[in-house]
């Protein structure tokens, strides 16, 4: 993959995890964590990671049941993802790392920062999951997530529906088909859909499913943010339909020393919609913690 110095397959927490790395090992380390569903390191970070590697030692992993981190035969919940991050840092010999997490990866980063603050130097939460007590259509979504066979059937459907995936990416990206590298993004998303079906995985991640309760979110870190002990930057695209502006601003205000920024003209996939602006914001924030 262009921009990555090394790609290594590890075993962490009892399963396979693919690790990507770039940048000088003498520089401050950063770990990137991607989002859910069809997301992978190669899809989400293919522009941000090479840019960030000019100033940092950058690591990124395919989370379990994504990309090269297969097969997994157990439930991949918040606790397991945090354990993987912890064991990864041990494997790399890193005491403290800066985290950049997007969507589901933001929620994983947030939980890890709360549980293991001594291992986190700074944290960027990009359109993070895991904040907010309720979601639109809470009960209906919870029921759909527990409809027998629905998510497995959805996975198979996506694997055989190149047109649906393309249309979904057009809707999900601010510039639609005019997005830079659009055809490559669609190709990677389709390959991920096919891998999910091949490994008999559901269309949604275990992490997403478990976060939902019938009348409220089971995973909501907002009430705990007063004890967040690491400097944090909270990012959201101005046109994000999945993560609300109110929740992100509340989170940044509740976190001691937290700050927020809105990326104009970006949707939920802001590392793809506005990669240059996204990199600038996180690079400036991370630079504040360097000697």
Tab-separated table of C-alpha atoms in Angstrom:
chain	number	residue	atom	x	y	z
A	1	UNK	CA	0.000	0.000	0.000
A	2	UNK	CA	1.366	3.415	-0.931
A	3	UNK	CA	2.540	5.446	2.062
A	4	UNK	CA	3.147	2.512	4.414
A	5	UNK	CA	6.664	1.397	5.208
A	6	UNK	CA	5.608	-1.940	6.714
A	7	UNK	CA	2.586	-4.218	6.954
A	8	UNK	CA	2.760	-6.864	9.687
A	9	UNK	CA	0.309	-9.553	10.760
A	10	UNK	CA	0.204	-10.040	14.531
A	11	UNK	CA	-1.781	-12.087	17.012
A	12	UNK	CA	-3.285	-9.947	19.762
A	13	UNK	CA	-5.948	-10.851	22.337
A	14	UNK	CA	-6.226	-14.284	20.765
A	15	UNK	CA	-6.818	-13.250	17.160
A	16	UNK	CA	-5.196	-11.843	14.008
A	17	UNK	CA	-4.528	-8.104	13.741
A	18	UNK	CA	-2.922	-6.430	10.736
A	19	UNK	CA	-0.599	-3.560	11.609
A	20	UNK	CA	0.482	-0.799	9.222
A	21	UNK	CA	3.360	1.545	10.040
A	22	UNK	CA	5.106	4.522	8.465
A	23	UNK	CA	7.441	7.351	9.462
A	24	UNK	CA	10.680	7.470	11.381
A	25	UNK	CA	10.822	5.361	14.533
A	26	UNK	CA	12.577	8.284	16.214
A	27	UNK	CA	9.421	10.410	16.067
A	28	UNK	CA	6.495	10.573	18.493
A	29	UNK	CA	4.078	7.651	17.969
A	30	UNK	CA	0.455	7.980	16.833
A	31	UNK	CA	-2.110	5.198	16.479
A	32	UNK	CA	-5.013	5.529	14.027
A	33	UNK	CA	-8.263	3.603	14.591
A	34	UNK	CA	-10.838	3.460	11.789
A	35	UNK	CA	-14.619	3.242	11.828
A	36	UNK	CA	-17.193	0.471	11.450
A	37	UNK	CA	-18.928	-1.502	8.689
A	38	UNK	CA	-16.898	-1.367	5.437
A	39	UNK	CA	-14.074	0.728	6.863
A	40	UNK	CA	-10.422	-0.360	6.808
A	41	UNK	CA	-7.012	1.261	7.208
A	42	UNK	CA	-6.499	1.349	3.453
A	43	UNK	CA	-9.868	2.977	2.823
A	44	UNK	CA	-10.077	5.649	5.545
A	45	UNK	CA	-6.439	6.608	6.165
A	46	UNK	CA	-4.874	6.320	2.704
A	47	UNK	CA	-4.230	10.077	2.475
A	48	UNK	CA	-3.999	11.109	6.127
A	49	UNK	CA	-1.446	8.511	7.198
A	50	UNK	CA	1.307	9.341	4.665
A	51	UNK	CA	0.917	13.057	5.427
A	52	UNK	CA	1.103	12.496	9.181
A	53	UNK	CA	4.127	10.216	8.786
A	54	UNK	CA	6.213	13.229	7.768
A	55	UNK	CA	6.192	14.360	11.417
A	56	UNK	CA	5.319	11.236	13.436
A	57	UNK	CA	5.822	7.504	13.671
A	58	UNK	CA	2.339	6.415	12.598
A	59	UNK	CA	0.683	3.083	13.302
A	60	UNK	CA	-2.741	1.923	12.146
A	61	UNK	CA	-4.557	-1.376	12.608
A	62	UNK	CA	-7.401	-3.092	10.857
A	63	UNK	CA	-9.781	-3.696	13.728
A	64	UNK	CA	-11.077	-7.279	14.150
A	65	UNK	CA	-13.384	-8.426	11.319
A	66	UNK	CA	-11.962	-5.702	9.048
A	67	UNK	CA	-9.351	-5.806	6.300
A	68	UNK	CA	-6.490	-8.148	7.118
A	69	UNK	CA	-7.628	-8.796	10.711
A	70	UNK	CA	-9.522	-12.031	10.049
A	71	UNK	CA	-10.910	-14.470	11.004
A	72	UNK	CA	-12.368	-13.678	14.424
A	73	UNK	CA	-14.843	-16.106	15.967
A	74	UNK	CA	-15.705	-14.171	19.128
A	75	UNK	CA	-17.700	-11.056	19.890
A	76	UNK	CA	-15.670	-7.920	19.231
A	77	UNK	CA	-16.804	-5.489	21.924
A	78	UNK	CA	-15.327	-2.387	23.535
A	79	UNK	CA	-13.405	-4.395	26.129
A	80	UNK	CA	-11.738	-6.575	23.496
A	81	UNK	CA	-10.770	-3.586	21.340
A	82	UNK	CA	-9.219	-1.818	24.322
A	83	UNK	CA	-7.274	-4.991	25.172
A	84	UNK	CA	-5.960	-5.127	21.598
A	85	UNK	CA	-4.718	-1.528	21.833
A	86	UNK	CA	-3.057	-2.260	25.161
A	87	UNK	CA	-1.337	-5.404	23.883
A	88	UNK	CA	-0.306	-3.648	20.679
A	89	UNK	CA	1.496	-0.948	22.651
A	90	UNK	CA	3.229	-3.646	24.701
A	91	UNK	CA	4.283	-5.432	21.514
A	92	UNK	CA	5.681	-2.211	20.041
A	93	UNK	CA	7.419	-1.238	23.279
A	94	UNK	CA	5.488	2.038	23.474
A	95	UNK	CA	4.628	3.454	26.882
A	96	UNK	CA	2.429	6.342	25.673
A	97	UNK	CA	0.843	7.017	22.304
A	98	UNK	CA	-1.378	9.681	20.782
A	99	UNK	CA	-4.667	8.282	19.512
A	100	UNK	CA	-6.659	9.386	16.466
A	101	UNK	CA	-9.954	7.522	16.296
A	102	UNK	CA	-12.797	7.962	13.829
A	103	UNK	CA	-16.427	6.986	14.473
A	104	UNK	CA	-16.280	3.516	16.094
A	105	UNK	CA	-12.516	4.020	16.400
A	106	UNK	CA	-13.260	7.272	18.228
A	107	UNK	CA	-15.407	5.419	20.749
A	108	UNK	CA	-12.706	2.791	21.235
A	109	UNK	CA	-10.087	5.530	21.682
A	110	UNK	CA	-12.315	7.323	24.168
A	111	UNK	CA	-12.880	4.242	26.304
A	112	UNK	CA	-9.170	3.425	26.269
A	113	UNK	CA	-8.250	7.011	27.206
A	114	UNK	CA	-10.603	6.834	30.185
A	115	UNK	CA	-9.395	3.414	31.311
A	116	UNK	CA	-5.667	3.767	30.585
A	117	UNK	CA	-4.808	7.504	30.651
A	118	UNK	CA	-1.189	6.738	31.557
A	119	UNK	CA	-0.755	5.204	28.093
A	120	UNK	CA	-2.281	8.111	26.130
A	121	UNK	CA	-0.390	11.326	25.394
A	122	UNK	CA	-3.127	13.127	23.422
A	123	UNK	CA	-6.364	12.045	21.771
A	124	UNK	CA	-8.300	13.121	18.689
A	125	UNK	CA	-11.914	11.977	18.531
A	126	UNK	CA	-13.232	12.325	14.976
A	127	UNK	CA	-17.042	12.051	14.678
A	128	UNK	CA	-16.818	9.653	17.630
A	129	UNK	CA	-19.234	6.941	18.567
A	130	UNK	CA	-19.952	6.320	22.233
A	131	UNK	CA	-21.341	9.754	23.113
A	132	UNK	CA	-25.006	10.571	23.598
A	133	UNK	CA	-27.791	8.942	25.615
A	134	UNK	CA	-30.230	8.345	22.747
A	135	UNK	CA	-30.250	8.034	18.975
A	136	UNK	CA	-33.044	8.769	16.484
A	137	UNK	CA	-35.495	5.856	16.179
A	138	UNK	CA	-33.850	4.195	19.183
A	139	UNK	CA	-36.384	1.399	19.742
A	140	UNK	CA	-36.918	0.691	16.040
A	141	UNK	CA	-33.157	0.456	15.470
A	142	UNK	CA	-32.705	-1.841	18.475
A	143	UNK	CA	-35.454	-4.144	17.184
A	144	UNK	CA	-33.952	-4.204	13.678
A	145	UNK	CA	-30.521	-5.061	15.067
A	146	UNK	CA	-32.020	-8.095	16.784
A	147	UNK	CA	-34.169	-9.345	13.921
A	148	UNK	CA	-32.926	-12.904	13.284
A	149	UNK	CA	-30.894	-13.196	10.104
A	150	UNK	CA	-31.334	-9.572	8.995
A	151	UNK	CA	-27.735	-8.410	9.411
A	152	UNK	CA	-26.302	-11.597	7.905
A	153	UNK	CA	-28.612	-11.274	4.907
A	154	UNK	CA	-27.633	-7.617	4.567
A	155	UNK	CA	-23.974	-8.619	4.482
A	156	UNK	CA	-24.583	-11.091	1.648
A	157	UNK	CA	-26.677	-8.536	-0.232
A	158	UNK	CA	-23.928	-5.899	-0.091
A	159	UNK	CA	-21.323	-8.392	-1.241
A	160	UNK	CA	-23.299	-8.960	-4.442
A	161	UNK	CA	-24.397	-5.357	-5.011
A	162	UNK	CA	-21.635	-3.232	-6.483
A	163	UNK	CA	-24.184	-0.622	-7.562
A	164	UNK	CA	-25.591	-0.305	-4.040
A	165	UNK	CA	-22.127	0.188	-2.563
A	166	UNK	CA	-21.281	2.819	-5.144
A	167	UNK	CA	-24.525	4.689	-4.485
A	168	UNK	CA	-23.922	4.474	-0.753
A	169	UNK	CA	-20.476	6.034	-1.132
A	170	UNK	CA	-21.888	8.767	-3.366
A	171	UNK	CA	-24.385	9.625	-0.621
A	172	UNK	CA	-21.852	9.271	2.175
A	173	UNK	CA	-19.139	11.506	0.728
A	174	UNK	CA	-19.626	15.267	0.603
A	175	UNK	CA	-18.403	15.554	-2.991
A	176	UNK	CA	-19.959	12.254	-4.059
A	177	UNK	CA	-18.363	10.726	-7.141
A	178	UNK	CA	-16.145	13.817	-7.477
A	179	UNK	CA	-14.255	12.836	-4.319
A	180	UNK	CA	-10.546	12.340	-4.904
A	181	UNK	CA	-9.726	8.630	-5.385
A	182	UNK	CA	-13.461	7.853	-5.517
A	183	UNK	CA	-13.166	4.751	-7.711
A	184	UNK	CA	-10.462	3.327	-5.441
A	185	UNK	CA	-12.598	4.017	-2.361
A	186	UNK	CA	-15.531	2.167	-3.938
A	187	UNK	CA	-13.278	-0.725	-4.921
A	188	UNK	CA	-11.962	-1.046	-1.363
A	189	UNK	CA	-15.474	-0.846	0.103
A	190	UNK	CA	-16.704	-3.567	-2.243
A	191	UNK	CA	-13.733	-5.801	-1.401
A	192	UNK	CA	-14.526	-5.347	2.299
A	193	UNK	CA	-18.200	-6.215	1.729
A	194	UNK	CA	-17.169	-9.399	-0.044
A	195	UNK	CA	-14.749	-10.293	2.754
A	196	UNK	CA	-17.501	-9.858	5.341
A	197	UNK	CA	-19.810	-12.190	3.450
A	198	UNK	CA	-17.035	-14.711	2.856
A	199	UNK	CA	-16.293	-14.855	6.598
A	200	UNK	CA	-20.014	-14.951	7.467
A	201	UNK	CA	-19.865	-11.679	9.353
A	202	UNK	CA	-22.803	-9.371	9.916
A	203	UNK	CA	-23.209	-6.116	8.025
A	204	UNK	CA	-22.742	-4.123	11.252
A	205	UNK	CA	-19.991	-4.525	13.827
A	206	UNK	CA	-20.545	-6.243	17.163
A	207	UNK	CA	-19.463	-2.951	18.745
A	208	UNK	CA	-22.323	-1.093	17.052
A	209	UNK	CA	-24.922	-3.705	17.904
A	210	UNK	CA	-23.930	-3.921	21.565
A	211	UNK	CA	-23.943	-0.119	21.935
A	212	UNK	CA	-27.715	-0.018	21.408
A	213	UNK	CA	-30.333	-0.561	24.099
A	214	UNK	CA	-34.095	-0.433	23.469
A	215	UNK	CA	-34.640	2.936	25.160
A	216	UNK	CA	-31.146	4.408	25.327
A	217	UNK	CA	-27.546	3.814	24.365
A	218	UNK	CA	-25.679	1.261	26.438
A	219	UNK	CA	-22.386	2.861	25.460
A	220	UNK	CA	-22.398	6.543	26.401
A	221	UNK	CA	-19.219	8.093	27.747
A	222	UNK	CA	-20.604	11.619	28.109
A	223	UNK	CA	-21.277	11.295	31.875
A	224	UNK	CA	-17.671	10.122	32.427
A	225	UNK	CA	-15.839	12.811	30.484
A	226	UNK	CA	-15.178	14.953	33.552
A	227	UNK	CA	-12.431	12.488	34.473
A	228	UNK	CA	-10.773	12.374	31.052
A	229	UNK	CA	-7.145	13.020	31.939
A	230	UNK	CA	-5.622	13.545	28.478
A	231	UNK	CA	-5.718	16.601	26.169
A	232	UNK	CA	-8.417	16.040	23.566
A	233	UNK	CA	-9.539	17.421	20.222
A	234	UNK	CA	-13.089	16.704	19.055
A	235	UNK	CA	-13.778	16.928	15.318
A	236	UNK	CA	-17.012	16.814	13.341
A	237	UNK	CA	-17.937	17.457	9.729
A	238	UNK	CA	-20.422	20.295	9.326
A	239	UNK	CA	-22.733	18.013	7.306
A	240	UNK	CA	-22.415	14.885	9.440
A	241	UNK	CA	-25.817	13.174	9.598
A	242	UNK	CA	-24.695	10.467	12.037
A	243	UNK	CA	-22.939	12.314	14.880
A	244	UNK	CA	-24.697	15.403	16.210
A	245	UNK	CA	-23.101	18.805	16.706
A	246	UNK	CA	-24.670	19.090	20.160
A	247	UNK	CA	-23.128	15.847	21.429
A	248	UNK	CA	-19.656	16.709	20.154
A	249	UNK	CA	-19.754	20.175	21.694
A	250	UNK	CA	-21.023	18.743	24.982
A	251	UNK	CA	-18.214	16.199	24.995
A	252	UNK	CA	-15.510	18.780	24.313
A	253	UNK	CA	-16.920	21.055	27.014
A	254	UNK	CA	-17.127	18.221	29.563
A	255	UNK	CA	-13.578	16.967	28.941
A	256	UNK	CA	-11.018	18.969	30.959
A	257	UNK	CA	-8.938	20.911	28.446
A	258	UNK	CA	-10.999	19.598	25.550
A	259	UNK	CA	-11.595	21.628	22.411
A	260	UNK	CA	-13.702	21.125	19.310
A	261	UNK	CA	-13.528	22.070	15.643
A	262	UNK	CA	-15.995	21.772	12.787
A	263	UNK	CA	-14.676	20.840	9.346
A	264	UNK	CA	-16.738	22.815	6.860
A	265	UNK	CA	-18.160	20.954	3.888
A	266	UNK	CA	-17.442	17.502	5.326
A	267	UNK	CA	-19.845	14.748	6.257
A	268	UNK	CA	-19.301	11.772	8.523
A	269	UNK	CA	-16.282	10.574	6.529
A	270	UNK	CA	-14.297	13.746	7.096
A	271	UNK	CA	-10.838	12.081	6.698
A	272	UNK	CA	-11.937	11.358	3.107
A	273	UNK	CA	-14.021	14.487	2.507
A	274	UNK	CA	-11.399	16.961	3.716
A	275	UNK	CA	-8.153	15.052	4.155
A	276	UNK	CA	-5.891	18.131	3.964
A	277	UNK	CA	-7.878	20.076	6.563
A	278	UNK	CA	-8.236	16.988	8.737
A	279	UNK	CA	-4.468	16.422	8.689
A	280	UNK	CA	-3.762	20.075	9.440
A	281	UNK	CA	-6.012	20.089	12.502
A	282	UNK	CA	-4.628	16.915	14.026
A	283	UNK	CA	-1.002	17.740	13.165
A	284	UNK	CA	-1.267	21.129	14.885
A	285	UNK	CA	-2.911	19.570	17.930
A	286	UNK	CA	-0.351	16.761	18.207
A	287	UNK	CA	2.534	19.218	17.792
A	288	UNK	CA	1.458	20.987	20.993
A	289	UNK	CA	2.447	17.911	22.981
A	290	UNK	CA	5.921	17.542	21.500
A	291	UNK	CA	9.045	18.750	23.305
